[in-house]
Every structure is written in structure tokens, then in C-alpha cells.
Short mmCIF file of C-alpha atoms in Angstrom, two decimals:
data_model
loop_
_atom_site.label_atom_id
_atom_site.label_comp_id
_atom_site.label_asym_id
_atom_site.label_seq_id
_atom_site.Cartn_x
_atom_site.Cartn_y
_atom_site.Cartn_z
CA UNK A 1 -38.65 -77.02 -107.27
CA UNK A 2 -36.09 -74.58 -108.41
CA UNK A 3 -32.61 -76.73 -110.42
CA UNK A 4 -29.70 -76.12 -108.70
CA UNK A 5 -26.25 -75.60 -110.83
CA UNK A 6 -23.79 -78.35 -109.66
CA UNK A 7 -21.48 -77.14 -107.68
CA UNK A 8 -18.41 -78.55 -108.98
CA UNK A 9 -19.58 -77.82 -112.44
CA UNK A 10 -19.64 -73.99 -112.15
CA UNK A 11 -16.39 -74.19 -109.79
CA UNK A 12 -14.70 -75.78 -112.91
CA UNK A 13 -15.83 -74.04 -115.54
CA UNK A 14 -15.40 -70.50 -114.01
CA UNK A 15 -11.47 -71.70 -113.17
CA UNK A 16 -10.90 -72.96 -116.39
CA UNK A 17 -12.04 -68.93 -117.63
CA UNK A 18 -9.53 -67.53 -115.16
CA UNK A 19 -6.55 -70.14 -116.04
CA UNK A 20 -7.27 -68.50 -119.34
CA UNK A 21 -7.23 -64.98 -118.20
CA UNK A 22 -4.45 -65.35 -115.81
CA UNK A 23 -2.46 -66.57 -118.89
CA UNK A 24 -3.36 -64.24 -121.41
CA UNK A 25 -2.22 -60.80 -118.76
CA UNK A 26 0.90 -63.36 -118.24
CA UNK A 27 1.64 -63.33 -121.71
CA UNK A 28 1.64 -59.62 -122.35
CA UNK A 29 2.70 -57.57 -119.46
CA UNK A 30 0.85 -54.53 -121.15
CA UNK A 31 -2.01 -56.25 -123.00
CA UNK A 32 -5.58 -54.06 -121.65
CA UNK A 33 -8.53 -56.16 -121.80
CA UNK A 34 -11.88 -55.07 -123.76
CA UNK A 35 -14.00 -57.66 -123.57
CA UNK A 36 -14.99 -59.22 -119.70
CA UNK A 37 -18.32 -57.74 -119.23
CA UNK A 38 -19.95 -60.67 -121.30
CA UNK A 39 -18.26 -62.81 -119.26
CA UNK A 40 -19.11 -61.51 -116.13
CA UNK A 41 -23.06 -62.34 -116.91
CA UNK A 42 -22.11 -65.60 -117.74
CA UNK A 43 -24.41 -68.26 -116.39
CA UNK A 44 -21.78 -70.91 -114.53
CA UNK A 45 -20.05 -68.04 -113.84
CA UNK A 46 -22.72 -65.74 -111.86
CA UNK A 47 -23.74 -69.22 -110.54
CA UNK A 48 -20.00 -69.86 -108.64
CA UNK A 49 -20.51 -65.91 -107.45
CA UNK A 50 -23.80 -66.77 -106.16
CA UNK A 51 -22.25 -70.55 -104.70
CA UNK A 52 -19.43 -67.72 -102.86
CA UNK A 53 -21.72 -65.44 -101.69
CA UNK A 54 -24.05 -67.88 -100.37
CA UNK A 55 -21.31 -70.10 -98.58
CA UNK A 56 -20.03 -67.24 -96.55
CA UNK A 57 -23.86 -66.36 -95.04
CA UNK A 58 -24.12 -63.02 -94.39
CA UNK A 59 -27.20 -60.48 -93.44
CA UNK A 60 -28.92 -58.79 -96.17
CA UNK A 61 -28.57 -54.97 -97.40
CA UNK A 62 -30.71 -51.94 -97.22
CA UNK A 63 -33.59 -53.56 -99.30
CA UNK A 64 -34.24 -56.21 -96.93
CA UNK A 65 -33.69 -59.57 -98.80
CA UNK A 66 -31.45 -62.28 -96.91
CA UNK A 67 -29.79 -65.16 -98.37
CA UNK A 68 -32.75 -67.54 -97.08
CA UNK A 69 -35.83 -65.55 -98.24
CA UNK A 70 -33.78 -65.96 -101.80
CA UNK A 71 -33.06 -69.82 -100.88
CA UNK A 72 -36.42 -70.70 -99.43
CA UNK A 73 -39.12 -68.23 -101.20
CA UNK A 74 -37.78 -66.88 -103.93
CA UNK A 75 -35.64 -69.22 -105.54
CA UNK A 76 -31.74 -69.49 -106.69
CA UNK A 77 -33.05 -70.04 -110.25
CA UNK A 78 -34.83 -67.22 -110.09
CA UNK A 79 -32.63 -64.77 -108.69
CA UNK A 80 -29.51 -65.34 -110.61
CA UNK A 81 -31.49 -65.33 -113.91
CA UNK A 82 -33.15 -61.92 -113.16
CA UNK A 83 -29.12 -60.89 -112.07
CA UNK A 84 -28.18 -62.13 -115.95
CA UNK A 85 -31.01 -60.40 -117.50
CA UNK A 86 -30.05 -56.97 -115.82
CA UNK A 87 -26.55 -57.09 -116.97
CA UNK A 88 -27.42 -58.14 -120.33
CA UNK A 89 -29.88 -55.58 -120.56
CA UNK A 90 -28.02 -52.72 -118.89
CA UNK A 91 -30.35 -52.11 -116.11
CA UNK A 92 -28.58 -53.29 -113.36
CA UNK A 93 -27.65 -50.43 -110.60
CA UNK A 94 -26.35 -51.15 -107.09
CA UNK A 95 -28.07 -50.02 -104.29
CA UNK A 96 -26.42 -47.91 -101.41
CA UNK A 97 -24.46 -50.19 -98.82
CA UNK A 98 -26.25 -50.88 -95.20
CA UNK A 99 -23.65 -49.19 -92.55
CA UNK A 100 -22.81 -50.84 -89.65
CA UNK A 101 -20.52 -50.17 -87.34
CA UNK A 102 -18.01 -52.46 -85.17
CA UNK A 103 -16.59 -51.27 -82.04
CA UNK A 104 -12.58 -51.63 -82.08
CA UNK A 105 -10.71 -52.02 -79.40
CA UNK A 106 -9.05 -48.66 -78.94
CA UNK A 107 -12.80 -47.48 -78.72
CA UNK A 108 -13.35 -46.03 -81.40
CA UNK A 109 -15.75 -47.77 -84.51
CA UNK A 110 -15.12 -49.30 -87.69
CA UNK A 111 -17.56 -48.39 -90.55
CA UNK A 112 -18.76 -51.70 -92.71
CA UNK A 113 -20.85 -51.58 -95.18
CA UNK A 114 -23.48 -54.20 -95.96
CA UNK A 115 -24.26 -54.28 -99.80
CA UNK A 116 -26.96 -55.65 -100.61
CA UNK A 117 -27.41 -59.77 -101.60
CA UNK A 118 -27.66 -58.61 -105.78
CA UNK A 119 -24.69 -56.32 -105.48
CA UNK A 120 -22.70 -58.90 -103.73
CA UNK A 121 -22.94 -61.52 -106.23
CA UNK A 122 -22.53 -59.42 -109.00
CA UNK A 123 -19.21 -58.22 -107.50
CA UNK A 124 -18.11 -61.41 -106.96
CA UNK A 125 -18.62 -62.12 -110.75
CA UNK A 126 -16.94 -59.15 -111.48
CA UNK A 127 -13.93 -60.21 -108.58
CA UNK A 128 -13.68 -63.52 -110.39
CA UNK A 129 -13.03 -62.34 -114.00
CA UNK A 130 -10.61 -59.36 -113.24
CA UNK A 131 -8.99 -61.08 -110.56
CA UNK A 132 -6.87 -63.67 -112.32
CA UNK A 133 -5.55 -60.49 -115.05
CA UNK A 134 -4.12 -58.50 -111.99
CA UNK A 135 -3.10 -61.15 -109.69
CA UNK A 136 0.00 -61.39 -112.58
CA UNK A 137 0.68 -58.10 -111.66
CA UNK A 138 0.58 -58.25 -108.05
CA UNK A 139 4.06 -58.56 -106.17
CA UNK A 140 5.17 -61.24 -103.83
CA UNK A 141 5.99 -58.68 -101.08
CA UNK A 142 1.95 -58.50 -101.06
CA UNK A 143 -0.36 -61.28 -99.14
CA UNK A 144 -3.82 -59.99 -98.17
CA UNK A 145 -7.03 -61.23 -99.53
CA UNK A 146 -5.20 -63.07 -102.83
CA UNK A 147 -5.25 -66.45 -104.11
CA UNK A 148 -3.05 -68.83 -102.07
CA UNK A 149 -1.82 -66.70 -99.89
CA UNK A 150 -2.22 -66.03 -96.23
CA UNK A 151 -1.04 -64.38 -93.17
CA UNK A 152 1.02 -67.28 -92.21
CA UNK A 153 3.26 -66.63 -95.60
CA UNK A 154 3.30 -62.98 -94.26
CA UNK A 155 4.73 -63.62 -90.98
CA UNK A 156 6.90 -66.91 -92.62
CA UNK A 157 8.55 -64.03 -94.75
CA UNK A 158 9.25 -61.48 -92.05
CA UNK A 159 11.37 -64.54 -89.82
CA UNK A 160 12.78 -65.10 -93.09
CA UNK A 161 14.34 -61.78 -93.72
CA UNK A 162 15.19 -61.19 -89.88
CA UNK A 163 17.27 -64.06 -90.22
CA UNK A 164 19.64 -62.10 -92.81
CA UNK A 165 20.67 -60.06 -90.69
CA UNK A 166 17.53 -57.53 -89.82
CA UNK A 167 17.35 -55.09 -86.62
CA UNK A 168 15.14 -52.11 -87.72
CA UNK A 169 11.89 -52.23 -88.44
CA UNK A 170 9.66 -50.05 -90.02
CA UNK A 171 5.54 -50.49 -88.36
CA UNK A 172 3.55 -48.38 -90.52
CA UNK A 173 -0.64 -47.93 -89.82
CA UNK A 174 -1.96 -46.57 -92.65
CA UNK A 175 -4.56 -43.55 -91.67
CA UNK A 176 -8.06 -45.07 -92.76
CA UNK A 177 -7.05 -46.43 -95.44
CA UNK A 178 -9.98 -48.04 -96.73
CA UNK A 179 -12.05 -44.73 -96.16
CA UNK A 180 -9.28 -42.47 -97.92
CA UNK A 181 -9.00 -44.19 -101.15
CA UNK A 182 -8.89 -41.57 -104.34
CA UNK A 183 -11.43 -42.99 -106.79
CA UNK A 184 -9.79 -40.81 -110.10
CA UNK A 185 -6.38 -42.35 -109.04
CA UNK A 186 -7.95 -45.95 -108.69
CA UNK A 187 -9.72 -45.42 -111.24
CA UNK A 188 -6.58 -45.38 -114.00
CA UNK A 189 -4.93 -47.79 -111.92
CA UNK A 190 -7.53 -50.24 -113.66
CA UNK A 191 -7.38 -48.72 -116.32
CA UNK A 192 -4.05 -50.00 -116.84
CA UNK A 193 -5.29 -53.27 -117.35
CA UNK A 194 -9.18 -53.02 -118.04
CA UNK A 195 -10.30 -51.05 -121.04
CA UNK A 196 -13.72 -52.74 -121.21
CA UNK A 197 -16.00 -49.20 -120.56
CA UNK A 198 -19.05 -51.45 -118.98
CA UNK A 199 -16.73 -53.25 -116.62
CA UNK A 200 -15.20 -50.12 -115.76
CA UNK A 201 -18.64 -48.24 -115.21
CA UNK A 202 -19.54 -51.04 -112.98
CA UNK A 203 -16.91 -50.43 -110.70
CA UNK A 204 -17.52 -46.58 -110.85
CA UNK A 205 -21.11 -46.83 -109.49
CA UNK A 206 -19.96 -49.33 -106.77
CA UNK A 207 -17.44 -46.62 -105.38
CA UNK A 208 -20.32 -43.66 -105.75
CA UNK A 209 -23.11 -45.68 -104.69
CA UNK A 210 -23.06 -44.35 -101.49
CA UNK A 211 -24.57 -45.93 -98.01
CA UNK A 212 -27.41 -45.84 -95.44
CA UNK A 213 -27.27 -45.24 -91.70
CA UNK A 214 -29.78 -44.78 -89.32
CA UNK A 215 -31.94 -44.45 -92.53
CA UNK A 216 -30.35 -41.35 -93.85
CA UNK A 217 -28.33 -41.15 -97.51
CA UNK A 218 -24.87 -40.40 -97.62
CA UNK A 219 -22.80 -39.82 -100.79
CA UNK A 220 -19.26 -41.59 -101.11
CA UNK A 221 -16.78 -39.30 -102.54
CA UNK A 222 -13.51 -41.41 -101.21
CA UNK A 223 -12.94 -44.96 -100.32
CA UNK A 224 -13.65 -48.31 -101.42
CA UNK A 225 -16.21 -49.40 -98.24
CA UNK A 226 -14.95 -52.90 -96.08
CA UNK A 227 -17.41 -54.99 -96.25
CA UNK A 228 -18.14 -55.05 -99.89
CA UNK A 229 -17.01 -58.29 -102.35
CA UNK A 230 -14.46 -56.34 -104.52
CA UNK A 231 -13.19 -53.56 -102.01
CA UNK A 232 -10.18 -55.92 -101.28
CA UNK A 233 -9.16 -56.45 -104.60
CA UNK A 234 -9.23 -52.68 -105.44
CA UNK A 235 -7.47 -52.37 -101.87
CA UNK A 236 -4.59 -54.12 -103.48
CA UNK A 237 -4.49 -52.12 -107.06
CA UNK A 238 -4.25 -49.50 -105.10
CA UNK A 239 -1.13 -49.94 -102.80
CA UNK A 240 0.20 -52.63 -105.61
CA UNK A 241 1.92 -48.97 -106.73
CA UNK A 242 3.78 -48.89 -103.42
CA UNK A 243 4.36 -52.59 -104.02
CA UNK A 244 5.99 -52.01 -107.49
CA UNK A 245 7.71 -48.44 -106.69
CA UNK A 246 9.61 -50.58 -104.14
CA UNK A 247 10.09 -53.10 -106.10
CA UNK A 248 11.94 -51.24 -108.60
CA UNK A 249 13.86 -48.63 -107.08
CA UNK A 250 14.02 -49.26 -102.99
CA UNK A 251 14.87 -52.86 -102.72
CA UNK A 252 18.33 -52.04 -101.17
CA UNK A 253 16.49 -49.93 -98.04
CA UNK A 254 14.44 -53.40 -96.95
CA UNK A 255 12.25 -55.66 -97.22
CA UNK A 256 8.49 -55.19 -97.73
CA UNK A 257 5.96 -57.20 -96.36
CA UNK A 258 2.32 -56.08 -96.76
CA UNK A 259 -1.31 -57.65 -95.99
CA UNK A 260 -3.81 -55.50 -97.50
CA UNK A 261 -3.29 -52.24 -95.40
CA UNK A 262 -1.10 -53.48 -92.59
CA UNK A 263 2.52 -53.28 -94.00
CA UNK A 264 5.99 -52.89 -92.34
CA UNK A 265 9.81 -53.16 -93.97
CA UNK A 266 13.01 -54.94 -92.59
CA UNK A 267 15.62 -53.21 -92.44
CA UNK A 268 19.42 -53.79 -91.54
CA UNK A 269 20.65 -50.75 -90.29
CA UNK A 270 18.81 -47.35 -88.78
CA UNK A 271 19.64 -45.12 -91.70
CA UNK A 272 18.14 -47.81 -94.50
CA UNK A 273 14.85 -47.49 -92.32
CA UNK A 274 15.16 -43.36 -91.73
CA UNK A 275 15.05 -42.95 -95.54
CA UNK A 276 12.45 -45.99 -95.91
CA UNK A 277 10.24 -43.97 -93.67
CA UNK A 278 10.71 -41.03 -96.38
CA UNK A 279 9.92 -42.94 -99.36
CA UNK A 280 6.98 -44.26 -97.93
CA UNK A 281 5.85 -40.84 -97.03
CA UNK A 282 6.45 -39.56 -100.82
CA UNK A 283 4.52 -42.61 -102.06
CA UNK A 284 1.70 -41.74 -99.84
CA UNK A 285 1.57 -38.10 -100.86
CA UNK A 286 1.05 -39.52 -104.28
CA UNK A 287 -1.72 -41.90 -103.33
CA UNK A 288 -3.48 -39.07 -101.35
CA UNK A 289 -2.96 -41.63 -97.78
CA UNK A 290 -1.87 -41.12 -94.70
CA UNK A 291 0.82 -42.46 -92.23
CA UNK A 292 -1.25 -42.92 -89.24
CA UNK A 293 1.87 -41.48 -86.83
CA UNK A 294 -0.13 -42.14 -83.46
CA UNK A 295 -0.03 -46.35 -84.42
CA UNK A 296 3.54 -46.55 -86.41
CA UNK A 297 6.92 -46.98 -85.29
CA UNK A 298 10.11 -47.58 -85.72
CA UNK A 299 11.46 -50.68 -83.84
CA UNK A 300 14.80 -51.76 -83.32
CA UNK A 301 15.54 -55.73 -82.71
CA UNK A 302 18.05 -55.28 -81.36
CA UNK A 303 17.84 -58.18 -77.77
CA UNK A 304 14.77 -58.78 -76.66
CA UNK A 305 13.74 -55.35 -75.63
CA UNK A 306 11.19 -54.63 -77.93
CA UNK A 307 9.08 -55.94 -80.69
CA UNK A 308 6.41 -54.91 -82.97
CA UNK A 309 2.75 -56.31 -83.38
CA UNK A 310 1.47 -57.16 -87.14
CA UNK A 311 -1.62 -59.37 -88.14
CA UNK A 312 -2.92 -60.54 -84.92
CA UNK A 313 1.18 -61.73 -83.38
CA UNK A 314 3.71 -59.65 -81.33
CA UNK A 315 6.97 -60.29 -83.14
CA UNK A 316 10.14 -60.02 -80.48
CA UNK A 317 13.78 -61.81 -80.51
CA UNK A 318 13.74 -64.19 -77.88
CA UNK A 319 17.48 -65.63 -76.15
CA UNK A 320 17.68 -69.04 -76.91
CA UNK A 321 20.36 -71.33 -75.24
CA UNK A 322 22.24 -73.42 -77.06
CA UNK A 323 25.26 -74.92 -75.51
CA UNK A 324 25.41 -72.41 -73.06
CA UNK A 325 25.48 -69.33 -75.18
CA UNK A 326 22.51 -67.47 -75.49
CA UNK A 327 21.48 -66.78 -79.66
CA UNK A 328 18.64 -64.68 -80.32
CA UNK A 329 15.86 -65.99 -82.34
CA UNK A 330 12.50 -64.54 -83.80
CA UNK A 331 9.36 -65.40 -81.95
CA UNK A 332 6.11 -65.03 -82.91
CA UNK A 333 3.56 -65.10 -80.53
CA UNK A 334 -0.57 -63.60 -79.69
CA UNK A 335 -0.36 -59.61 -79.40
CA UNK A 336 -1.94 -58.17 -75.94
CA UNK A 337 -4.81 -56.99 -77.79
CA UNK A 338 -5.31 -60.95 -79.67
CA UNK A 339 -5.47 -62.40 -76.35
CA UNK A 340 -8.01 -59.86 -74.87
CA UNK A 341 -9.94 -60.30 -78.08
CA UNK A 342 -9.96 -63.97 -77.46
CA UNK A 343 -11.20 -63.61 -73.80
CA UNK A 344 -13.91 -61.64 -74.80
CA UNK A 345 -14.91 -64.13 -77.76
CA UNK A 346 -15.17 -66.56 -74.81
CA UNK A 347 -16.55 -64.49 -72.24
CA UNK A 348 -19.42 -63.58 -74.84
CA UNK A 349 -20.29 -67.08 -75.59
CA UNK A 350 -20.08 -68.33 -71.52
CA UNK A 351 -21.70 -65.45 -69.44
CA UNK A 352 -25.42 -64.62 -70.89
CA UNK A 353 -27.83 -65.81 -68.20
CA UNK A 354 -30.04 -67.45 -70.86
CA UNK A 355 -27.37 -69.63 -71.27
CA UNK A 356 -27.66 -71.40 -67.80
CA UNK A 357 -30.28 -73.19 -69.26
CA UNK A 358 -27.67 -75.02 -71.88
CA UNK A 359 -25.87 -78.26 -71.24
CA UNK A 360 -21.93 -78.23 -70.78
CA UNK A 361 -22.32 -79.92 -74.20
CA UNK A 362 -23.45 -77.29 -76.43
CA UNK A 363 -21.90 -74.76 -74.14
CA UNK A 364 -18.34 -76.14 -75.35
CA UNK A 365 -20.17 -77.01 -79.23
CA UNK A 366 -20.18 -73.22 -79.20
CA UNK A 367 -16.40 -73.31 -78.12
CA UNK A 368 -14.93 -75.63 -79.96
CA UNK A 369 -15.16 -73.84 -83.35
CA UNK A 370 -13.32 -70.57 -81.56
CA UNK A 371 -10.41 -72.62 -80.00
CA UNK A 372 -9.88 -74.38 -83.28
CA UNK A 373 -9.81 -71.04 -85.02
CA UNK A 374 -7.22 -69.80 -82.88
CA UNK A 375 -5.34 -73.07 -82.55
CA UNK A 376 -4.76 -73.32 -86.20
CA UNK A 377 -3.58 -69.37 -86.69
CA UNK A 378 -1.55 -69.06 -83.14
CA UNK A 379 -0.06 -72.42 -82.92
CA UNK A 380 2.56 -71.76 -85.59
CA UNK A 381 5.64 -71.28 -82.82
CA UNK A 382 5.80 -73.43 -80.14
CA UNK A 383 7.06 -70.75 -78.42
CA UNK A 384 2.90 -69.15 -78.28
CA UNK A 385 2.43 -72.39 -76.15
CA UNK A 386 2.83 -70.14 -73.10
CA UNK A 387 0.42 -67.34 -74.33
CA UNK A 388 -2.30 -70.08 -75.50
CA UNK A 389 -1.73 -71.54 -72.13
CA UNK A 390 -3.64 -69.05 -70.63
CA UNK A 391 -6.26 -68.79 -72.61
CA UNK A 392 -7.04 -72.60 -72.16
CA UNK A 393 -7.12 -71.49 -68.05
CA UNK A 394 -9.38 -68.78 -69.00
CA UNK A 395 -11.84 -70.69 -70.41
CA UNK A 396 -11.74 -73.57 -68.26
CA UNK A 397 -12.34 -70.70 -65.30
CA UNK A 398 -15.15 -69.37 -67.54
CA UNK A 399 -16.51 -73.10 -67.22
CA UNK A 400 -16.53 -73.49 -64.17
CA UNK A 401 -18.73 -70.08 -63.27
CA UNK A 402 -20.83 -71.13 -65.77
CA UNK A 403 -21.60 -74.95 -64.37
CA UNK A 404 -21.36 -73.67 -61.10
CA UNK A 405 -23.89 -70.73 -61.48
CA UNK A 406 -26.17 -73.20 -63.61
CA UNK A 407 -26.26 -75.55 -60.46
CA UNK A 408 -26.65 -73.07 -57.73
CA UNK A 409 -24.14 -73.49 -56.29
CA UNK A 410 -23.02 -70.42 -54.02
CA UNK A 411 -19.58 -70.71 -54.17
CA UNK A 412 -19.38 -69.63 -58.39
CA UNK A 413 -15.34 -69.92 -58.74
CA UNK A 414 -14.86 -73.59 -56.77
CA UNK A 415 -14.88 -77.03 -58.15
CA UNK A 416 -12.81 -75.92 -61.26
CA UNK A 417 -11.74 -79.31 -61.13
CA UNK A 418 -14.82 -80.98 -61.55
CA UNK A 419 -16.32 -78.83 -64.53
CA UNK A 420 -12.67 -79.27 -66.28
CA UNK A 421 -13.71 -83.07 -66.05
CA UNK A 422 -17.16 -82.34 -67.11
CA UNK A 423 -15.90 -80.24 -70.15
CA UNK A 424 -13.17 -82.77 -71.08
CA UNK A 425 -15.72 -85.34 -71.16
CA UNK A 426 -18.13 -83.31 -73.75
CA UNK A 427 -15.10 -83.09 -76.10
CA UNK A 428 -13.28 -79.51 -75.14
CA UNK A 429 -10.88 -78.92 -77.03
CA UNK A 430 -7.76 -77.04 -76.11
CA UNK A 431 -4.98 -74.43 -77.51
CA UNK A 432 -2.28 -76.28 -75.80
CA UNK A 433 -1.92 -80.10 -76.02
#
């Protein structure tokens, strides 16, 4: 039987390393750090990256080995030490990322790549210790994938800033972003911080090692792939450029509010966001990125005429009455393309035939998980009530075809009523309520 690192052990000791780094980049603004690769081989520390990777499941990569052939037949012991003795010894090289791709919902397909279970925990050791040292440098206009932060502190920000005073806004889609990132540029945007030449090699043969698809090679000569442990974090060095170019020299144009890739600015007047439009376009030049023009916009919010979608929520002012006079307030509510999304997520779990043979029990065990999902991320105006609403009818319609094709019956869309009591009685939940 293989020992097993406590959990909270590792968890405490590898924090107690980043409180320390986090303070030490605090400290000196300009300090470049030499020596992390040691520490990234440390043992509580690759044991926390292999506690992450593990807790957030996952298929294997292109060699074949999934988290429970490691867990199960080849032991965690085992596996992490062999991970320690490659760094130590310098003979650790990642292996080319599996590609998959994911449909979107304009029809086109997202590339992911899969690394594979080694590469994944060594990047999250790597994630951890540089983390903390540019997280200090990181703006507070930026929210994606960081430490404490979230979309909801994203879209918090944006009703913040409308409530100044804002009516322009500037919806910018960044053209593949993730695919079109410069790895020289990136590359001395760590540098910046990291001088350590091991850490820094690391992070070079991640970026060039390339992926498989329909068992063919294919060299990587731009982009940091989505899918991989530290892509994210070098997605933010990246546009953290933008983030501090704005910062110090376009305040007065707008706001800026970004998550990861998905960023807009709120502006007060038309001409602020004609000549934010232009500084993002000079930025981009620099970065070698794109505006995507077919997906941005410029939005005025002005009424309730129009609004503008960002992470997931259609964002629109909304008349209010308040003793009689109407005042126009910031809603936030699901996007067109959130609530199809959701339908499908339900239609998915409640339409396979193979299902008829499941009870209404585990039918809504499989459900419950999805509505609680969106519950906790939609739910944050009352005014998405209405939106939600529908969704709930959706799936209790859903329901009832599936308890009413599971009994025979020939009628498949009556009795609604009677497999909304069923449902309610094996502990649905609901969006609304």
C-alpha cells in the first residue's frame, strides 16, 4: 500500500512558500527571481500539484495513462517520486498535447489540448511557484483564472462603473487569442520577473512541444494551447501589458474590465470610446493579436435599446419605476446563447433512449448538479428570475417526455403535472424559488 501525503499538510506548506514569494515580488517591484526550479521539485509541493490535478479528474494524454491507472496500478508514491527524480536529474521532457476539439456554438470548433497526466502536474508545480511573484503584478482591472477572483467581481465592477455615469461601451473579441500568442514576446514578458534559465526552459518546451491529432505530429510555432495547467497564467502575462499600458496612460478614456481574453471598457461619452478603440488596436499591433471585428462592437447604453453580452450575461439598462418616474438601471441577465447552452445541457442528459431505463431519481441526480451550477452563477439579479424561469419550464417539459415515454404512454407531452410532482418528490431542484 502506497503512503499518501496528507492533504492539508502539502496544502499548507506549499501556501506558506507562496505567502513568501508573493511577499518577496511585493517588496521589490523589479526584483527577478533565480532560484524556483528547486522549488518546483519539491516534495509537498509536487504532492499539492498532483492533489490539483487529481481533484479536477480529467482524461489522460497521448501516452495513454489516466488518473486511475496511476491511482489504482501504479501508485501516487510512485509516480510523483519518478516526477522529482526527472526534474532533479534534468530528464524530464513534455510530451506533445492530445487535440481535441469542442464544437462552439457559432459552428465552428475549439482546439483543446490534452497534456498528458506528468506534464500536468508538473505545470501545476511550476503554476504554483511563479504564480504568487506575478499575481503582485497583475492589475485589478484583470479577473480571469487568478486567485480570489471571479466572474461575479467582473460583472460587480462593470454595474459599478455604469453607475458613474457610463453610456458607451467598448465589446472587444479578441481573434484566437489563445492560438495567436507570440512565444519571443511572452517569452521576455517572464523574463521580467523570472531569471531562473531551468524554469524558463521549462516553459519554452511546453509552448514548442507541439500536439497530436488523428495521430499525426504538429509543431506549435504560436500560442499557449487551452487546455493545458499554465496556459492561463501565461494568458494573463501576456495581456497584463494591455492591463498596465492602460493603467498608466488611458485611464481617462474608460474603464477596463478583462477576464482572461474577453475584455470590454466603459466609457462616458462616444469620442472617449472612438479613441479607446484606437489604443486598443495599437496595443494589439504590438502584441501581434487581433481584434476579432466580426464579434466586437461598440454599444451605446443609452435606454434600453441595446446591450452587450460578456461572460455568459447580456448586460442592458432596464426602466425601473420608482414613484412614478421611470430611472434606468443595469441588469444583468443569461445571454441567448447561455440559455440555449443550458437547454442543450438538459436535453443531453434527458433524451438518450438508454435512459428510459433510469428512475425519475437518478434522472434528476444527474440534474441537480447542472441547475445548481447555473443557480449559483445566474441568480445574481433578481431581475434573471424571468430568464431562469424558463429554463425551470424547460426542464420540467423535458420530464415529462421522459416519464411519459418511459411508461408508454402515447400521448409523450401530457401529464406535465404529474411528472412535476414526481420530480418534486425525488428532490428537483429549481433556478427560480
Amino acid at each position: 500500500m502506497n503512503a499518501v501525503k496528507p492533504a492539508n499538510d502539502t496544502k499548507v506548506k506549499a501556501q506558506e512558500l507562496q505567502d513568501k514569494l508573493y511577499l518577496a515580488a511585493k517588496e521589490n517591484p523589479k526584483r527577478r527571481f533565480h532560484a524556483l526550479y528547486d522549488k518546483i521539485y519539491r516534495k509537498d509541493i509536487l504532492w499539492e500539484a498532483w492533489r490539483r490535478v487529481k481533484s479536477k479528474k480529467g482524461s489522460g494524454g497521448i501516452d495513454g495513462v489516466s488518473l486511475e491507472h496511476i491511482v489504482e496500478v501504479y501508485g501516487a508514491e510512485r509516480f510523483v517520486e519518478e516526477i522529482r527524480e526527472k526534474l532533479v536529474s534534468g530528464t524530464y521532457h513534455p510530451l506533445p498535447a492530445r487535440r481535441k476539439e469542442i464544437p462552439k456554438p457559432d459552428g465552428k470548433l475549439r482546439p483543446l489540448g490534452i497534456p498528458s497526466i506528468i506534464d500536468r502536474v508538473v505545470q501545476m508545480a511550476t503554476k504554483m511557484v511563479m504564480e504568487p511573484i506575478f499575481e503582485t503584478d497583475f492589475k485589478d482591472c484583470s479577473y480571469g483564472f487568478r486567485p480570489k477572483r471571479s466572474q461575479h467581481g467582473a460583472i460587480r465592477q462593470i454595474r459599478r462603473e455604469v453607475k458613474k455615469g457610463v453610456y458607451w461601451v467598448v465589446d472587444i473579441d479578441i481573434k484566437g487569442y489563445f492560438d495567436n500568442i507570440g512565444h519571443e514576446k511572452l517569452m521576455k514578458l517572464v523574463e521580467q520577473r523570472i531569471s531562473d534559465r531551468r524554469v524558463l526552459k521549462l516553459i519554452w518546451k511546453w509552448l514548442k512541444a507541439g500536439f497530436v491529432k488523428d495521430d499525426q505530429f504538429y509543431e506549435t510555432d504560436l500560442g499557449s494551447p487551452q487546455g493545458s495547467v499554465i496556459s492561463p497564467l501565461l494568458s494573463n502575462i501576456y495581456l497584463n501589458y494591455l492591463d498596465k499600458v492602460w493603467e498608466n496612460k488611458f485611464t481617462e478614456l474608460g474603464a477596463l474590465v478583462r477576464f482572461a481574453d474577453d475584455l470590454v471598457i466603459l466609457c462616458k461619452t462616444k469620442e472617449q470610446a472612438m479613441k479607446a478603440i484606437d489604443v486598443l488596436k495599437a496595443v494589439f499591433n504590438k502584441l501581434e493579436i487581433e481584434i476579432n471585428t466580426s464579434k466586437s462592437k461598440l454599444v451605446n447604453l443609452w435606454g434600453d435599446k441595446t446591450g452587450f453580452d460578456f461572460l455568459g450575461m447580456h448586460h442592458r439598462k432596464i426602466p425601473k419605476q420608482v414613484k412614478g418616474v421611470a430611472h434606468y438601471i443595469l441588469r444583468s441577465y443569461p445571454s441567448k446563447k447561455a440559455m440555449k447552452k443550458m437547454k442543450e445541457k438538459v436535453k443531453e442528459v434527458t433524451e438518450p433512449r438508454n435512459r428510459l431505463f433510469w428512475t425519475m431519481n437518478r434522472m434528476v441526480e444527474e440534474l441537480n448538479p447542472k441547475i445548481q451550477g447555473w443557480r449559483n452563477y445566474y441568480a445574481m439579479d433578481a431581475f434573471a428570475d424571468l430568464f431562469l424561469n424558463k429554463i425551470d419550464w424547460y426542464i420540467r417539459k423535458r420530464l415529462t417526455l421522459f416519464w411519459n415515454k418511459k411508461c408508454n404512454r402515447r400521448m409523450k407531452h401530457s401529464n406535465s403535472r404529474l411528472a412535476g410532482i414526481i420530480a418534486q418528490h425525488s428532490g428537483l431542484k429549481k433556478l427560480v424559488g
